[in-house]
XYZ file of C-alpha atoms in Angstrom:
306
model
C -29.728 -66.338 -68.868
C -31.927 -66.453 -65.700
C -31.109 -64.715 -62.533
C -28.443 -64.964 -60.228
C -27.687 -68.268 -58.841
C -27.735 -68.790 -54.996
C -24.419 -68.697 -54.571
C -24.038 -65.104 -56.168
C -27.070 -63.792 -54.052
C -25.766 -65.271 -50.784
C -22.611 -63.053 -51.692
C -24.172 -60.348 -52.156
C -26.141 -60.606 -48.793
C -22.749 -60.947 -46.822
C -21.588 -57.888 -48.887
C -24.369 -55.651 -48.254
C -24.248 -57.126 -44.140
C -20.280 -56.356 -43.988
C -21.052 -53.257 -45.258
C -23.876 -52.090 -42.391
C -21.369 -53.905 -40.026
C -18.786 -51.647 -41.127
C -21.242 -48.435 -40.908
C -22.105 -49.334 -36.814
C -18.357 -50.387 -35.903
C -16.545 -46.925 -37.053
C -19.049 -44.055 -37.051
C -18.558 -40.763 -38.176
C -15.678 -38.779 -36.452
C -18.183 -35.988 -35.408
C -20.225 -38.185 -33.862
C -18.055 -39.366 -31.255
C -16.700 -35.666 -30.223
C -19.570 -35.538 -27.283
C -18.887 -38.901 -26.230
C -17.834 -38.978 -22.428
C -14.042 -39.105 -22.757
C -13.523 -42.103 -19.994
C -14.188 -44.517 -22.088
C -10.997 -45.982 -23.492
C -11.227 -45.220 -27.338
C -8.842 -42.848 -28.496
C -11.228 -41.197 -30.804
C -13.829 -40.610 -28.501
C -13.145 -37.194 -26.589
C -14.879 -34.498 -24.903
C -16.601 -31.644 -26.745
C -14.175 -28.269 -26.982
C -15.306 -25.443 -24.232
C -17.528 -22.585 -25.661
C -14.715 -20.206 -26.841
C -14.465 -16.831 -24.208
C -15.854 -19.671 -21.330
C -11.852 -19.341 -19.567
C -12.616 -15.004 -19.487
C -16.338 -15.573 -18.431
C -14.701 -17.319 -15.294
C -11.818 -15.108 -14.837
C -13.774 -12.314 -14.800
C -16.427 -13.520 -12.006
C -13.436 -14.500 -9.460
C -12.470 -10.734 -10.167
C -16.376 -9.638 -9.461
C -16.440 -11.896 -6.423
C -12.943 -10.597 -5.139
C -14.284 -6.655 -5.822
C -16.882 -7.071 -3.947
C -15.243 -8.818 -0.567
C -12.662 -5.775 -1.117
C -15.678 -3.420 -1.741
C -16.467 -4.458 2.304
C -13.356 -4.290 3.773
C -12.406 -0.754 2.276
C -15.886 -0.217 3.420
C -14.632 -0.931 7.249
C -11.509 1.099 6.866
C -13.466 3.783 5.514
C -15.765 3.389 9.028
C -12.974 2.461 11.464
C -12.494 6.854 12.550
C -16.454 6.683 13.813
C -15.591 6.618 17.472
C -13.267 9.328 17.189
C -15.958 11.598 15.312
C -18.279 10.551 17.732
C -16.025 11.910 20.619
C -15.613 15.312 18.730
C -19.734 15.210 17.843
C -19.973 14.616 22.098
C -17.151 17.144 23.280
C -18.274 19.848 20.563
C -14.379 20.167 19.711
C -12.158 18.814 17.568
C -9.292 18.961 20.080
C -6.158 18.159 19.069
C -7.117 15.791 15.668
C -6.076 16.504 12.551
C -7.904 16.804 9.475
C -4.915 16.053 7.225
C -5.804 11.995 6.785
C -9.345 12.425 6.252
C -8.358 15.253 3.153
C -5.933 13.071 2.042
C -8.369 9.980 1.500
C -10.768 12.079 -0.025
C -8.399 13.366 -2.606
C -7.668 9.653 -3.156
C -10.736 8.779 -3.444
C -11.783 11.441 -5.850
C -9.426 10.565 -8.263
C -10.081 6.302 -7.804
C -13.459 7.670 -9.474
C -12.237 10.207 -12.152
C -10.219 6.509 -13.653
C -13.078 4.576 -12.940
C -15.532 6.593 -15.247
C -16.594 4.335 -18.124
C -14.832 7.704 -20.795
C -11.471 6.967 -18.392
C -11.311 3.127 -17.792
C -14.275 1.735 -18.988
C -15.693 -1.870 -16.720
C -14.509 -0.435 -13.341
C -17.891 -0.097 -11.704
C -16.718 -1.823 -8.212
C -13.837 1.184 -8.330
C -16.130 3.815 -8.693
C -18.856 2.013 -5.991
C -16.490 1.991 -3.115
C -14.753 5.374 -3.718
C -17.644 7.191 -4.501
C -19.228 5.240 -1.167
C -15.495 6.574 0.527
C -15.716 10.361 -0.810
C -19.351 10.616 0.978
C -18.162 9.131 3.903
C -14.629 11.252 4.105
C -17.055 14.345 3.281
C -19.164 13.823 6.202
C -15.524 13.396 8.583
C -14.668 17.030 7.082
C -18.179 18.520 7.955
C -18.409 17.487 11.157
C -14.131 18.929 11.611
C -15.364 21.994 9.708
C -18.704 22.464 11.832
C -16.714 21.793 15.467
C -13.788 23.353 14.889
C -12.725 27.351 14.775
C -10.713 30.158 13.524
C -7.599 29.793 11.161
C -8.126 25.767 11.545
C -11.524 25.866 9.736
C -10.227 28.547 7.648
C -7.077 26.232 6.614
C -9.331 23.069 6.106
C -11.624 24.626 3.852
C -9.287 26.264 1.512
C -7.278 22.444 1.240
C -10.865 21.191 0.179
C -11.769 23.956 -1.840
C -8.308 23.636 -3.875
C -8.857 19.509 -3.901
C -12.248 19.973 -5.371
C -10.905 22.133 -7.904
C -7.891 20.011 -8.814
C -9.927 17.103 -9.461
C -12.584 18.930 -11.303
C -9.686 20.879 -13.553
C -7.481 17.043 -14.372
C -10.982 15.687 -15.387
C -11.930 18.487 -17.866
C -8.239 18.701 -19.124
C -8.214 14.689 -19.747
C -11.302 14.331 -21.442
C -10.546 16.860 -23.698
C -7.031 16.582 -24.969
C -6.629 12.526 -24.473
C -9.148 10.941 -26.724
C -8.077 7.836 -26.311
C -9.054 5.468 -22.921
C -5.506 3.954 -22.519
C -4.465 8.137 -22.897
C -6.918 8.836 -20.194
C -6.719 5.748 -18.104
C -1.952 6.613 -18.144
C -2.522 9.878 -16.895
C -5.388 9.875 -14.516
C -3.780 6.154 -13.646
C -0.303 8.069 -12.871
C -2.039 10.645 -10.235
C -4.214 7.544 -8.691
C -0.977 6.009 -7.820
C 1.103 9.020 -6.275
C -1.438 10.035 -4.096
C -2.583 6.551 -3.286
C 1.014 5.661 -2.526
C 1.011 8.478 -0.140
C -1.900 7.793 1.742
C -0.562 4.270 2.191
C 2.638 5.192 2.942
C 1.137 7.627 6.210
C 1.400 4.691 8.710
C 5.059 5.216 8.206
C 5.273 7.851 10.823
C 3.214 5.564 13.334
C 5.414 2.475 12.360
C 8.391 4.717 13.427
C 6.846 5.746 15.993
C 6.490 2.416 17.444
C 10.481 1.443 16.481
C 11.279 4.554 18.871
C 8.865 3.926 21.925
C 9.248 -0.068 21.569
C 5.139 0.219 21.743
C 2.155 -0.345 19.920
C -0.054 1.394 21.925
C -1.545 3.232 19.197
C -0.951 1.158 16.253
C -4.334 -0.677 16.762
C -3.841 -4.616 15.552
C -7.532 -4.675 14.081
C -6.561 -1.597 11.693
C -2.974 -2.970 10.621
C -5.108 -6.404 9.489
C -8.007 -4.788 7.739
C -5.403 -2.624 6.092
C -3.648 -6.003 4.718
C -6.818 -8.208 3.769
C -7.742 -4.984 2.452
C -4.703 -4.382 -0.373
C -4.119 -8.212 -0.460
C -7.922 -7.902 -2.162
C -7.538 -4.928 -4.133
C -3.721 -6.000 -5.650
C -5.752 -9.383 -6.460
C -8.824 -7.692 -8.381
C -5.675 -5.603 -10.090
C -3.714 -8.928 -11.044
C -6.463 -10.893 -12.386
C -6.910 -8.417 -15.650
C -3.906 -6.642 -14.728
C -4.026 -2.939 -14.141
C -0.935 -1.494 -12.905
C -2.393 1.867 -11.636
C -3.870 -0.328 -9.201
C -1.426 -2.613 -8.653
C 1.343 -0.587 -7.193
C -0.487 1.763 -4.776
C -2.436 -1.737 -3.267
C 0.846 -3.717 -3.469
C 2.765 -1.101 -1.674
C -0.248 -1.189 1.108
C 0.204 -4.507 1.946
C 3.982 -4.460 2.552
C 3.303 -1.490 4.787
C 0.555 -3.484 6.157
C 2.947 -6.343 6.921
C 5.222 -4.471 8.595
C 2.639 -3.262 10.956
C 1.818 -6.752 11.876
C 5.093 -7.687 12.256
C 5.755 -4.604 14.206
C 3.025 -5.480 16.836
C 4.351 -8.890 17.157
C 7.711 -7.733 18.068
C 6.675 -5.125 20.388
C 3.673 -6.997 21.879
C 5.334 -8.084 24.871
C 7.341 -4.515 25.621
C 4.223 -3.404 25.216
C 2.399 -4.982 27.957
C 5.119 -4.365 30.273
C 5.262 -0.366 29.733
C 1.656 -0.489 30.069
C 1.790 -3.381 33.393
C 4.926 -0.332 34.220
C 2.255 3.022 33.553
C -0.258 1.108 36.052
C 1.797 0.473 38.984
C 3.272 3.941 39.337
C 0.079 5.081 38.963
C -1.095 2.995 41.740
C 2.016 4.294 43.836
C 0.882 8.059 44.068
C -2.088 7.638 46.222
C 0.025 5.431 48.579
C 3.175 8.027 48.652
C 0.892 10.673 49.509
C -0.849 8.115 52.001
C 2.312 7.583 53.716
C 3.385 11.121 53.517
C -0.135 12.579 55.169
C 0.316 10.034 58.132
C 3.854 11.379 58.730
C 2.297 15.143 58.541
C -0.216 13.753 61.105
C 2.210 11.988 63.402
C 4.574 15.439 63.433
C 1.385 17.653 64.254
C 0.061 15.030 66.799
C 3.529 15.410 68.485
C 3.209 19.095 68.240
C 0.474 19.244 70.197
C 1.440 17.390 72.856
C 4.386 19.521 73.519
């Protein structure tokens, strides 16, 4: 009984080598998950993506497209500078009305009150720009109150007065009886979007306005666009996690925004020629009253000789 002959150990060997050949040809299934997936066996494929990595990116387009509409509310918010700077220069206030610059502060006022992390919690851009938008509509109203007189100043004070107190009564009244964000967020949400529908909707008049006179002499072009990249922004940060407080008020801005450009491209051309019109009659007043003082002159010169 000795040991095993040399055939049984040679069988053995190719036992023990088809074994180790059959360890290297099909690895584990894990260990092929982080193999690059290009390479032509059906069982190798790419690791899964982190789980939350598809929100992660969603939510930086949003932060990126905040921020670009952060800057061109920003220039909207600047665009009235040259006429406050006339009124600062004339010390009066003339015939301007502080009705717009009221109106946008009540806006913005309550585009803060939902942005508060108690009313709609991750809306820091929102409450940047509109806080940015209530100093700079604050300032506008100074500078109307400070240059302007009698039951005017008297009128625009008592609107702000009454604004400031609205806003200050809907935010106690909300954070006490809705205890709830989506509560909060509904009804503040709800008042965002009528008065934010209103201020959009006050180009209206001037969009008239230009249907009547066939001119778009004071419809400026550069507003109408930064109005439109402006709510084409805004309804875009609104889509992306979708909030339909903001959604409606921005949509509704562009469509009046595209109207306005549309507008001025209809009425470009009329334009120019009631404006090439304007010039030339100006122009022919001096030479009227040219002609007409040389006639004077040629009847007096006659007088005297006789």
């Amino acid at each position: 009984m000795g040991g095993p002959s040399r055939h049984q150990r040679t069988h053995r060997g190719t036992a023990r080598a088809g074994s180790v050949a059959l360890v290297s040809i099909h690895p584990p299934l894990h260990l092929s998950s982080s193999l690059v997936p290009n390479s032509g066996d059906p069982l190798r494929r790419s690791s899964p993506s982190p789980p939350g990595a598809a929100m992660v990116s969603a939510d930086t387009i949003r932060t990126v497209i905040g921020i670009i509409g952060n800057g061109t509310a920003l220039v909207l918010f600047l665009s009235p500078v040259p006429t406050f700077y006339r009124i600062w220069k004339k010390k009066t206030v003339e015939q301007y009305s502080a009705v717009p610059y009221l109106a946008t502060l009540l806006n913005c006022m309550m585009w803060v009150l939902y942005g508060l992390p108690a009313v709609h919690p991750h809306s820091m851009l929102v409450i940047t720009i509109n806080g940015t938008g209530m100093a700079i509509e604050l300032t506008y109203i100074a500078l109307f109150l400070a240059y302007s007189a009698g039951a005017d100043r008297r009128r625009v004070l008592l609107i702000l007065v009454a604004e400031i107190a609205f806003v200050a009564a809907v935010a106690a009244l909300v954070l006490s009886l809705a205890h709830t964000h989506d509560g909060r967020s509904m009804v503040v949400g709800i008042l965002c979007v009528v008065f934010g529908t209103g201020m959009y909707a006050a180009p209206l008049s001037v969009m008239k306005m230009v249907i009547q006179t066939k001119s778009v002499e004071y419809m400026p072009l550069f507003l109408s666009l930064a109005s439109l990249v402006n709510g084409v922004f805004w309804t875009a940060y609104a889509l992306i996690k979708f909030d339909l407080y903001m959604t409606i008020p921005n949509g509704l801005g562009v469509l009046f925004a595209v109207g306005q450009v549309v507008l001025y491209a209809i009425y470009y051309k009329s334009t120019q020629q009631i404006l090439e019109a304007r010039k030339r009659k100006a122009d022919q007043v001096p030479m009227t009253e040219v002609v007409v003082d040389g006639k004077n002159g040629n009847a007096a010169a006659g007088n005297g000789r006789y």
